[in-house]
Coordinates of C-alpha atoms and ligand atoms in Angstrom, one line a residue:
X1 CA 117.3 97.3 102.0
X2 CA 117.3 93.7 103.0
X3 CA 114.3 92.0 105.6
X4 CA 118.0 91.6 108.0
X5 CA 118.9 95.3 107.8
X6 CA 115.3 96.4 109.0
X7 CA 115.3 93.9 111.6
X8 CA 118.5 95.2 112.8
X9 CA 117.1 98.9 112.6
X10 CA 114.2 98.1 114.1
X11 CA 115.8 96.4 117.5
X12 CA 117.1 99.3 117.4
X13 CA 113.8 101.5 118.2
X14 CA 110.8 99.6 118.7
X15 CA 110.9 97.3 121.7
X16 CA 111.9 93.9 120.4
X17 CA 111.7 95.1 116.8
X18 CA 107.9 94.8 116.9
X19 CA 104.4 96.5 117.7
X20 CA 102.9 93.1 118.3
X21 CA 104.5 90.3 120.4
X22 CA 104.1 87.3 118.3
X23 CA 105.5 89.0 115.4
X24 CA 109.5 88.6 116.6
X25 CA 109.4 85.0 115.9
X26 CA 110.3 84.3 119.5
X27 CA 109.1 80.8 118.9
X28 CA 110.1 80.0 115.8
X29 CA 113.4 80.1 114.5
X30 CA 115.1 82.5 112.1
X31 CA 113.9 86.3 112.4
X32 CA 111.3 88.2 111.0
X33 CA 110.3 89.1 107.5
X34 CA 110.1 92.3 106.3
X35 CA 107.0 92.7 104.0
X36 CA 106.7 95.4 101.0
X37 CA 103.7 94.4 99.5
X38 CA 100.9 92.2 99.0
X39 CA 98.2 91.2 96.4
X40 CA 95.8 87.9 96.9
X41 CA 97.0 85.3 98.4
X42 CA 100.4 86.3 98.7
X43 CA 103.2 88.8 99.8
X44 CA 106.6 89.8 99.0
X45 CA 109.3 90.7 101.3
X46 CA 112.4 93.4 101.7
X47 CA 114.8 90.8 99.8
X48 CA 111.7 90.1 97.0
X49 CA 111.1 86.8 97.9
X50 CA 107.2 85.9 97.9
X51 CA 105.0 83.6 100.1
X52 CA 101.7 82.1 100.0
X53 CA 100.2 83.7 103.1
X54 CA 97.9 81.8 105.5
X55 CA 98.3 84.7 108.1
X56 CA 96.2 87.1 106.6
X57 CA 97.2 89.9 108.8
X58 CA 95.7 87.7 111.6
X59 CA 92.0 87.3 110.3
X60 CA 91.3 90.5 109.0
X61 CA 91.8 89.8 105.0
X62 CA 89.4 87.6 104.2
X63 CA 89.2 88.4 100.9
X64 CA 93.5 88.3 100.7
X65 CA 95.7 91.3 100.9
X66 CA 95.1 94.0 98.9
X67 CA 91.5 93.6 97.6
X68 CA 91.0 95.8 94.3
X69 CA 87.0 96.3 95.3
X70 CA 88.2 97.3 99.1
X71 CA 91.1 99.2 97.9
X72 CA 88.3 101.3 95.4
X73 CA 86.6 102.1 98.4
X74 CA 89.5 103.3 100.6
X75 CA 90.4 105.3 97.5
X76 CA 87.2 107.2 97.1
X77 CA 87.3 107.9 100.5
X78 CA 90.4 109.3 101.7
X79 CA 90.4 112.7 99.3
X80 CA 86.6 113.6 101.3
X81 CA 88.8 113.5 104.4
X82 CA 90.6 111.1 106.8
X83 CA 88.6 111.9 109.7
X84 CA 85.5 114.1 110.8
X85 CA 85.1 113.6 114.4
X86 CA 81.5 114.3 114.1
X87 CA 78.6 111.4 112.3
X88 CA 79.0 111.1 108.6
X89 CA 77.1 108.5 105.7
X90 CA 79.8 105.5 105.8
X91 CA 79.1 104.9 109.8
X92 CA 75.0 104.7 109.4
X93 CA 75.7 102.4 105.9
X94 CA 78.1 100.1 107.8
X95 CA 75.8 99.5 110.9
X96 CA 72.8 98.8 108.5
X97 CA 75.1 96.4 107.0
X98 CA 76.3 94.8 109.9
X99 CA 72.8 95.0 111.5
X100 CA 71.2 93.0 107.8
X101 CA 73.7 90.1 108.5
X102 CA 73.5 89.7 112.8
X103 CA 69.0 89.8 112.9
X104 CA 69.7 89.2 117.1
X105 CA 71.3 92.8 117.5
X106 CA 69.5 96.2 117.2
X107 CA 71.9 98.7 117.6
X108 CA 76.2 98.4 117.2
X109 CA 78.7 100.9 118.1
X110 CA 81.7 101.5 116.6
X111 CA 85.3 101.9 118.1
X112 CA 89.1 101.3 116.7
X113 CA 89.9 97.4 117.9
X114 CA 89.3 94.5 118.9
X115 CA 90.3 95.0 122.6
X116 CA 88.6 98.2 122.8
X117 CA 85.5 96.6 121.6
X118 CA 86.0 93.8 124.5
X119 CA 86.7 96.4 127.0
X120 CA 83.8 98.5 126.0
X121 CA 81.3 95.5 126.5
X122 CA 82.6 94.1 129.5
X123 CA 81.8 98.1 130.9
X124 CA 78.7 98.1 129.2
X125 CA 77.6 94.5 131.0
X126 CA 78.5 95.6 134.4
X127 CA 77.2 98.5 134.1
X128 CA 73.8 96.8 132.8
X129 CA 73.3 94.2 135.3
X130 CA 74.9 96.4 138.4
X131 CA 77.2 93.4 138.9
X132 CA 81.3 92.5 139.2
X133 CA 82.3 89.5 138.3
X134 CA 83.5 88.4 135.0
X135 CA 83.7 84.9 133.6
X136 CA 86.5 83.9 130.8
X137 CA 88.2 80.8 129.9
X138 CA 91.3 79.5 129.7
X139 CA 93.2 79.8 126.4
X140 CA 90.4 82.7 124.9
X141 CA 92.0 85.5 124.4
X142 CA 90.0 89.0 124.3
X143 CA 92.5 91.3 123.8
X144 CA 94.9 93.0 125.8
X145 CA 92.0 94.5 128.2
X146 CA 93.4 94.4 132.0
X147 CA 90.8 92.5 133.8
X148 CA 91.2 89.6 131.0
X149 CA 94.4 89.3 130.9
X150 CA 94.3 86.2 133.0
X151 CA 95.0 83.0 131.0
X152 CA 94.6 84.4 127.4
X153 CA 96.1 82.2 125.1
X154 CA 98.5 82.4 121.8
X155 CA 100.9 85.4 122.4
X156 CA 100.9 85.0 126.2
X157 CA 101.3 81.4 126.0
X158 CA 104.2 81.7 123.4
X159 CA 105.8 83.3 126.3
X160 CA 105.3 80.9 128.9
X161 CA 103.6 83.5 131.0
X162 CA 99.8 83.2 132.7
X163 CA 99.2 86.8 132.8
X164 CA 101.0 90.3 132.3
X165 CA 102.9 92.4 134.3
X166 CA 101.5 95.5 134.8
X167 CA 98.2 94.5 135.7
X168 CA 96.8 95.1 139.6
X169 CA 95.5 91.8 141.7
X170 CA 93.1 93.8 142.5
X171 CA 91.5 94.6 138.5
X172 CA 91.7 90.5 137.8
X173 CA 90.2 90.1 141.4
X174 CA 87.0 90.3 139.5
X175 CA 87.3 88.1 136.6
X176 CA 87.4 83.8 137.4
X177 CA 89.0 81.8 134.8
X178 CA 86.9 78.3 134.0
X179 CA 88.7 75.9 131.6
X180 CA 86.8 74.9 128.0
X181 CA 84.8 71.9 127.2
X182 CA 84.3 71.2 131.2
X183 CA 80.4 71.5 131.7
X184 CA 80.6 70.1 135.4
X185 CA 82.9 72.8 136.3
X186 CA 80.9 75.3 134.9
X187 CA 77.6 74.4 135.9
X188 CA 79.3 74.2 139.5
X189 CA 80.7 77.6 139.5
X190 CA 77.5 78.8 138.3
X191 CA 75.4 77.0 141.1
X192 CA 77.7 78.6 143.7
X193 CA 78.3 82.4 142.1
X194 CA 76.0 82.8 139.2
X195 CA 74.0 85.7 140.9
X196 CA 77.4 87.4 140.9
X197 CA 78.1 87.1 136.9
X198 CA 77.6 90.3 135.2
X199 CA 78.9 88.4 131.7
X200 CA 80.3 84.9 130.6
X201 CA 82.4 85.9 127.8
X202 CA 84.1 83.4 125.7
X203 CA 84.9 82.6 121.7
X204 CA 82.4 81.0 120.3
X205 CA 85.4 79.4 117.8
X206 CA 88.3 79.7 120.5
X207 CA 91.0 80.4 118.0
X208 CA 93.7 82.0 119.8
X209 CA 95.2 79.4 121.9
X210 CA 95.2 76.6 118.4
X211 CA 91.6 75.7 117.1
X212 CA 90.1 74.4 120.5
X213 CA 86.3 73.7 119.1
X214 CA 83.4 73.5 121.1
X215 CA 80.6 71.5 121.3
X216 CA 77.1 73.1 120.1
X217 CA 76.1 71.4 123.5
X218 CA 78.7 73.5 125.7
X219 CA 77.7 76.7 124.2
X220 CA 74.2 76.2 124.7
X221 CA 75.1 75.8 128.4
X222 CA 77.0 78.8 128.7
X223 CA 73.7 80.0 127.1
X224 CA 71.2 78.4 129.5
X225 CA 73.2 78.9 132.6
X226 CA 73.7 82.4 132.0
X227 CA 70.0 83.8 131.3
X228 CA 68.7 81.7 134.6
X229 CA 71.1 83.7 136.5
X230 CA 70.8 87.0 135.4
X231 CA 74.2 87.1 133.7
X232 CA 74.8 88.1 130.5
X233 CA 76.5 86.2 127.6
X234 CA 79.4 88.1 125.4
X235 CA 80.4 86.4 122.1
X236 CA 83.9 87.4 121.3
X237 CA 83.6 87.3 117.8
X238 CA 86.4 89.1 116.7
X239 CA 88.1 86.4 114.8
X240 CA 84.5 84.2 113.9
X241 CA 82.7 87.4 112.7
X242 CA 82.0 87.5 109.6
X243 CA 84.4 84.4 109.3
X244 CA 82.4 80.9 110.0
X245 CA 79.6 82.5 108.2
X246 CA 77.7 85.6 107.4
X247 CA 76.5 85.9 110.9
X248 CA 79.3 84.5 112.8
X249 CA 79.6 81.7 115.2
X250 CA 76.0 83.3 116.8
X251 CA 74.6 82.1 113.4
X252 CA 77.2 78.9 112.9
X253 CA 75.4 77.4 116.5
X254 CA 71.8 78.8 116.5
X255 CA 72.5 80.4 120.0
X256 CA 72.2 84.3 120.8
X257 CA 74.0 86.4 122.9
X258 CA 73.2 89.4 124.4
X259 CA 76.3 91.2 123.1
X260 CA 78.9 90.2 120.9
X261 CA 82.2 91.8 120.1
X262 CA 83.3 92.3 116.2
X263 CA 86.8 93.8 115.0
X264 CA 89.6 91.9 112.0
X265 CA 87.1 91.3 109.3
X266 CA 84.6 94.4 109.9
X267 CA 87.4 96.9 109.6
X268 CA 88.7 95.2 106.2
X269 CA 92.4 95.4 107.2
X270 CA 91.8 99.0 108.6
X271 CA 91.5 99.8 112.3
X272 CA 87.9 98.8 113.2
X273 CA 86.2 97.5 115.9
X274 CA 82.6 96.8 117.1
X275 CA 79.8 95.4 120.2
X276 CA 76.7 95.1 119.5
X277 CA 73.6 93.7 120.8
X278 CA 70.3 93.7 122.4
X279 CA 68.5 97.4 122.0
X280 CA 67.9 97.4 126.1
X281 CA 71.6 96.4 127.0
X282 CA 73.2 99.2 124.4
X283 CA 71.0 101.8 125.6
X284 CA 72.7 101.9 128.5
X285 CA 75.9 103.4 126.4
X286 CA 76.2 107.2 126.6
X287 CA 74.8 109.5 125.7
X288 CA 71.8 107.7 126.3
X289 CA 72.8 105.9 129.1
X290 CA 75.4 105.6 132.2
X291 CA 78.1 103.9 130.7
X292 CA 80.8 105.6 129.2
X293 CA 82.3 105.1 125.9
X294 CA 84.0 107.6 123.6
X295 CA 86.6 107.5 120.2
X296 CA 88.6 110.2 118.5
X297 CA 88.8 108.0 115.6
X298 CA 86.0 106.0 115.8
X299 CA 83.5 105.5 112.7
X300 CA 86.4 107.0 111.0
X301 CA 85.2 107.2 107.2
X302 CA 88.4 105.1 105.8
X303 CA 87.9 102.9 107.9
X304 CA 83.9 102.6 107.1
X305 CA 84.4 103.0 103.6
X306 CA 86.9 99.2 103.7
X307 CA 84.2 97.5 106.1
X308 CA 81.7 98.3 103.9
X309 CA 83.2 96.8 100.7
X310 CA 84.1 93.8 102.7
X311 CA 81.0 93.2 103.8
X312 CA 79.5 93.9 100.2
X313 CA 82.2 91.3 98.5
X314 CA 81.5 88.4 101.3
X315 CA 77.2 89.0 101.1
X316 CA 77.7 87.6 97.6
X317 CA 75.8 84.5 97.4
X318 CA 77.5 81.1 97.5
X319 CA 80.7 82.8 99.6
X320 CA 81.0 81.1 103.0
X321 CA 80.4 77.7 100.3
X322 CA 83.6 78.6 98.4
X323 CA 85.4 79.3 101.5
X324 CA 84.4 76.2 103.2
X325 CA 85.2 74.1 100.0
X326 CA 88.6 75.8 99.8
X327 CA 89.5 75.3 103.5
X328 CA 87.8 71.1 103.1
X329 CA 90.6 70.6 100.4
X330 CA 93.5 72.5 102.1
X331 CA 92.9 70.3 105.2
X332 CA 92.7 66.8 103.0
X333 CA 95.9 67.5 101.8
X334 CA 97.7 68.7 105.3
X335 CA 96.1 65.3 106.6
X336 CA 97.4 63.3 103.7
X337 CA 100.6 65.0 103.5
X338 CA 101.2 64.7 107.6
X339 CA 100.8 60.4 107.0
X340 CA 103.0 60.4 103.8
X341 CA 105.3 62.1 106.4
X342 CA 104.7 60.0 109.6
X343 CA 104.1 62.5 111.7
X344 CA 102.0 62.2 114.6
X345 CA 99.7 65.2 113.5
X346 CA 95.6 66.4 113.8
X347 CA 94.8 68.9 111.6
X348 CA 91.6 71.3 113.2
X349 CA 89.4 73.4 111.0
X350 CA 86.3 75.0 111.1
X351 CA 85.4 76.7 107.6
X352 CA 88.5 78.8 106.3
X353 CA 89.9 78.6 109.7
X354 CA 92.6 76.0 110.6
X355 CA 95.6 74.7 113.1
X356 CA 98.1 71.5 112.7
X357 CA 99.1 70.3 116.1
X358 CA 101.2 67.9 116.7
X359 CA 99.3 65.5 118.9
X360 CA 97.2 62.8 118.0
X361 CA 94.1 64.1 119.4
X362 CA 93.1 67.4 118.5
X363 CA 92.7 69.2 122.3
X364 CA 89.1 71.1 123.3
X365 CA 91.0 72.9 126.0
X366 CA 94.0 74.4 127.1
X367 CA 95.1 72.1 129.5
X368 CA 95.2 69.9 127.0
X369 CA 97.5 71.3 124.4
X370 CA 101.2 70.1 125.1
X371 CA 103.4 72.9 124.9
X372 CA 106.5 70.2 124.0
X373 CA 105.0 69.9 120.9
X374 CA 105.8 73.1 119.6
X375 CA 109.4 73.0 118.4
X376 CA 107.6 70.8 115.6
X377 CA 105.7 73.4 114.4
X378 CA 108.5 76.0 115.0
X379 CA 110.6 73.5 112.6
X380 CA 107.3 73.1 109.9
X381 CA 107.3 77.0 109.9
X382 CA 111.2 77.3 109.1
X383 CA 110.7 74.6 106.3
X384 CA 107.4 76.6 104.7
X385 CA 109.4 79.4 105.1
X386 CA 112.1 78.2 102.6
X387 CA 109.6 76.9 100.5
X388 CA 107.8 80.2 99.9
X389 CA 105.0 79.4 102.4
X390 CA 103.6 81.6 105.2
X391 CA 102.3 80.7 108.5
X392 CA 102.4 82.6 111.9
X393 CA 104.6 82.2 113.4
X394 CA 103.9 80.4 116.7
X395 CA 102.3 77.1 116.8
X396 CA 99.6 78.2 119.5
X397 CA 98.0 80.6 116.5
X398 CA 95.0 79.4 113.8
X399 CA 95.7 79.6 109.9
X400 CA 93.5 81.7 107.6
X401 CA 92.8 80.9 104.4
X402 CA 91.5 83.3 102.2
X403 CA 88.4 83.9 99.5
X404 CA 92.4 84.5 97.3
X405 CA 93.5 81.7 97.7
X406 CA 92.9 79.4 94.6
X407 CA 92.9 75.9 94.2
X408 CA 96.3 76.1 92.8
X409 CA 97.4 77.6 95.7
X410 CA 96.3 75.2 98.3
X411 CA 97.9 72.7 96.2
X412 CA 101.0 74.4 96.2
X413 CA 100.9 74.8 99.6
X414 CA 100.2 71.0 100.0
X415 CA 102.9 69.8 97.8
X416 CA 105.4 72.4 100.4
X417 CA 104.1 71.2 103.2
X418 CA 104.4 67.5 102.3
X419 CA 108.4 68.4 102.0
X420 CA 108.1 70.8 105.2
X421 CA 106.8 68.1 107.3
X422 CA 109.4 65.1 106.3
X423 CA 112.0 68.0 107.5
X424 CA 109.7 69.3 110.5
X425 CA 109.0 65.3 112.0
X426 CA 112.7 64.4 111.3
X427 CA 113.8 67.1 113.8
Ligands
PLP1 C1 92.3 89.7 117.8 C2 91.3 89.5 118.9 C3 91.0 90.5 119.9 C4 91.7 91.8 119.9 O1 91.6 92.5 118.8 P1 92.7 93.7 118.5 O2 92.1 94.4 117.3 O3 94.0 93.0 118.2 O4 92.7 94.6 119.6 C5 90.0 90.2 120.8 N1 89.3 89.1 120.8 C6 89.6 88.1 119.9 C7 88.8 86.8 119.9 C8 90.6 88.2 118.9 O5 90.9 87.3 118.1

C-alpha cells in the first residue's frame, strides 16, 4: 500500500493522521511519509522510495536507525521477558552506566519519556525546596507537562499557539516565562522573586524552538542566581544528553545542576526516560522520601537492554570527535551551498546538532526568530524531499546528524541541498 493510501486510512482513525503534532506536515507542504524501514543513515517509505534522514526519530538514534549492536541487545532481551514490574540486572547496569559518564549525579531514576522525566523533577524540586514557582523560558520546550506548557517552542509554535488548551490558569499560575539570552531580565526577576523559585529549568542547548545557543556566560547566571537564592537548577537534557558530548551540555559548559532530565538517546529509540541528580535532592523520591513517583513500565528490560548498548557504542573513544567532524563538514557545505544559492541563510550547529534559518543573523531567542521566514524552509523541505533527503518537517525543529551518516552522505546531502535551496530562495 502506497505512503497516500495510509495517510488516507490514518485521517481516518487517529486524530489528524498522527500521534505526534509535528508529524502531519502542517507546515510544510505535501503530506506525510509513510516509513517501512530503516538501516543507517537512511529510510525507505510505503512507495520504496529512500531518504537520507536528518530526523533521527527526533534525537534518539544517534547511532542511525536500526543499529545492528543495539538491535543484538533488544534481541537477547525480549525472549527473558518484556516486562517484570519488579527490579531486574539491565536497570542497576544502565544507572552505573549513566552514573560513569554524569560524575555530578549520585543516584538516577528511571521512567518511560521525556515529559515524564520533566514532570517528575519539577515534583521532586518543589517538593525538595517546599516552594511554587517555576522558572522556564521562552522557546524551551520540556514536554507536554501542564504547568510548562507556557511558551514551549517547535510544535506549539508551528501552530501559532502560546499554550494549549486544556490546561487550568490556575496550574501555569505557578510557572513565569523569562525570554533567552536576556541576563538583565533575569537577574531582575531573580532580585524581586528568587526566594520564591523552587527550579529554573531551561535547555542547556535550547533546540526545540531552532538552535537558539547560549552563552557559557548566561548559563553560569542561571547557575549563580539560582544557588544564592535557594532555587534549584534543572538541566533539560533530553535532546543534549548524551548528544553534545559524553556528559551532556552539564559537561559541554563546566556548570552543574542539581538535577537534570535525560530521555531520546538513553532509551536508544525505545521508550526511556530519566532525572537524576544530587544524592540529597533524589532522596526525597519515594519510597525514601515524600515525593511521589511510580511506573508500570519503567526500567523495562527492552528498554534497558537498547540504552545500554547505546551507551556502550557512543563510550568508544574518539566518538563525540567523529561526530563533531561529521556535523563541521555538513555545515561548511549548507553554508557554501546557501551563497552559491543567494539565499539569505545562517546555518546554527552545535556538534551533530544543527538548524538553517533563514535570517541573516542566527537568533539567541525566541523573540527573535521571524516566523515569515518559514515558508522558505517549508519550500527547502519539499525540494529535499524530491531529492531523497529528509528533514522534519517544520522549520522551528533542529537537524540530527548521525554517527551513520558517512562522509558520502553529507556530501550527498550537500550536493541536494545546493539544488533544494536555488528552488527554496526562488519561491
Ligand atoms: C523531546 C523533549 C522532551 C519530551 O520528551 P518526550 O519523550 O517526547 O516526552 C522534553 N524536553 C526536551 C528538551 C525535549 O527535547
Amino acid at each position: 500500500m502506497s505512503n497516500a493510501a495510509w495517510w488516507e486510512r490514518a485521517l481516518a482513525a487517529l486524530p489528524g493522521g498522527v500521534n505526534s503534532p509535528v508529524r502531519a506536515f502542517r507546515s510544510v507542504p505535501g503530506d506525510p511519509l509513510f516509513f517501512r524501514s530503516a538501516r543507517g543513515a537512511r529510510f525507505t517509505d510505503e512507495d520504496g522510495r529512500e531518504y537520507l534522514d536528518y530526523c533521527q526519530s527526533w534525537g534518539p538514534l544517534i547511532l542511525g536507525h536500526a543499529d545492528p549492536d543495539v538491535q543484538a541487545a533488544i534481541f537477547e532481551a525480549v525472549p527473558e521477558g518484556a516486562s517484570f514490574g519488579a527490579p531486574s540486572r539491565r536497570e542497576v547496569l544502565l544507572a552505573e552506566a549513566f552514573l560513569s559518564r554524569l560524575p555530578w549525579c549520585d543516584r538516577v531514576r528511571f521512567v518511560s519519556s521525556g515529559t515524564e522525566a520533566v514532570m517528575s523533577a519539577v515534583r521532586l524540586a518543589r517538593g525538595f525546596t517546599g516552594r511554587d514557582l517555576i522558572v522556564k523560558f521562552e522557546g524551551c520546550y520540556h514536554g507536554h507537562v501542564d504547568s510548562l506548557l507556557v511558551d514551549a517552542g517547535s510544535g506549539l509554535a508551528t501552530f501559532g499557539t502560546p499554550s494549549s488548551g486544556g490546561v487550568p490558569a490556575d496550574v501555569t499560575r505557578h510557572t513565569a516565562v523569562l525570554p533567552l539570552a536576556d541576563e538583565e531580565r533575569l537577574r531582575a526577576f531573580f532580585a524581586a522573586h528568587g526566594d520564591a523559585v523552587a527550579a529554573l529549568i531551561i535547555e542547556p542547548v535550547p533546540a526545540n524552538a531552532g538552535l537558539l545557543l547560549q552563552t557559557p556566560a548566561f548559563l553560569r547566571t542561571c547557575r549563580e542566581l539560582t544557588q544564592r537564592h535557594g532555587a534549584l537548577l534543572i538541566f533539560d537534557e533530553v535532546i543534549s544528553g548524551f548528544r553534545v558530548a559524553a556528559g551532556g551540555a552539564a559537561e559541554l559548559y563546566g556548570i552543574e545542576p542539581d538535577l537534570g532530565t535525560y530521555g531520546k538517546i538513553i532509551g536508544g529509540g525505545m521508550p526511556v526516560g530519566a532525572y537524576a541528580g544530587r544524592r540529597d535532592i533524589m532522596e526525597k523520591v519515594s519510597p525514601l522520601g515524600p515525593v511521589y513517583q511510580a511506573g508500570t513500565l519503567s526500567g523495562n528490560p527492552v528498554a534497558m537492554a537498547a540504552g545500554l548498548a547505546t551507551l556502550a557504542k557512543i563510550g568508544r573513544p574518539g566518538f563525540y570527535a567523529e561526530l563533531e567532524r561529521k556535523g563541521a563538514r555538513l555545515e561548511a557545505g549548507l553554508r557554501e551551498a546557501a551563497a552559491a544559492a543567494g539565499a539569505v541563510a545562517s546555518v546554527v550547529r552545535q556538534g551533530s546538532l544543527f538548524w538553517a534559518v533563514f535570517q541573516a543573523e542566527a537568533p539567541v531567542s525566541f523573540a527573535a526568530v521571524d516566523g515569515a521566514r518559514m515558508p522558505t524552509y517549508g519550500r527547502l523541505h519539499r525540494a529535499l524531499i524530491e531529492r531523497g533527503v529528509y528533514l522534519a518537517p517544520s522549520g522551528w525543529e533542529v537537524g540530527f546528524v548521525s554517527a551513520a551518516h558517512s562522509d558520502a552522505d553529507i556530501d550527498t546531502t550537500v550536493a541536494a541541498a545546493r539544488e533544494a535551496l536555488a528552488v527554496a530562495v526562488v519561491g
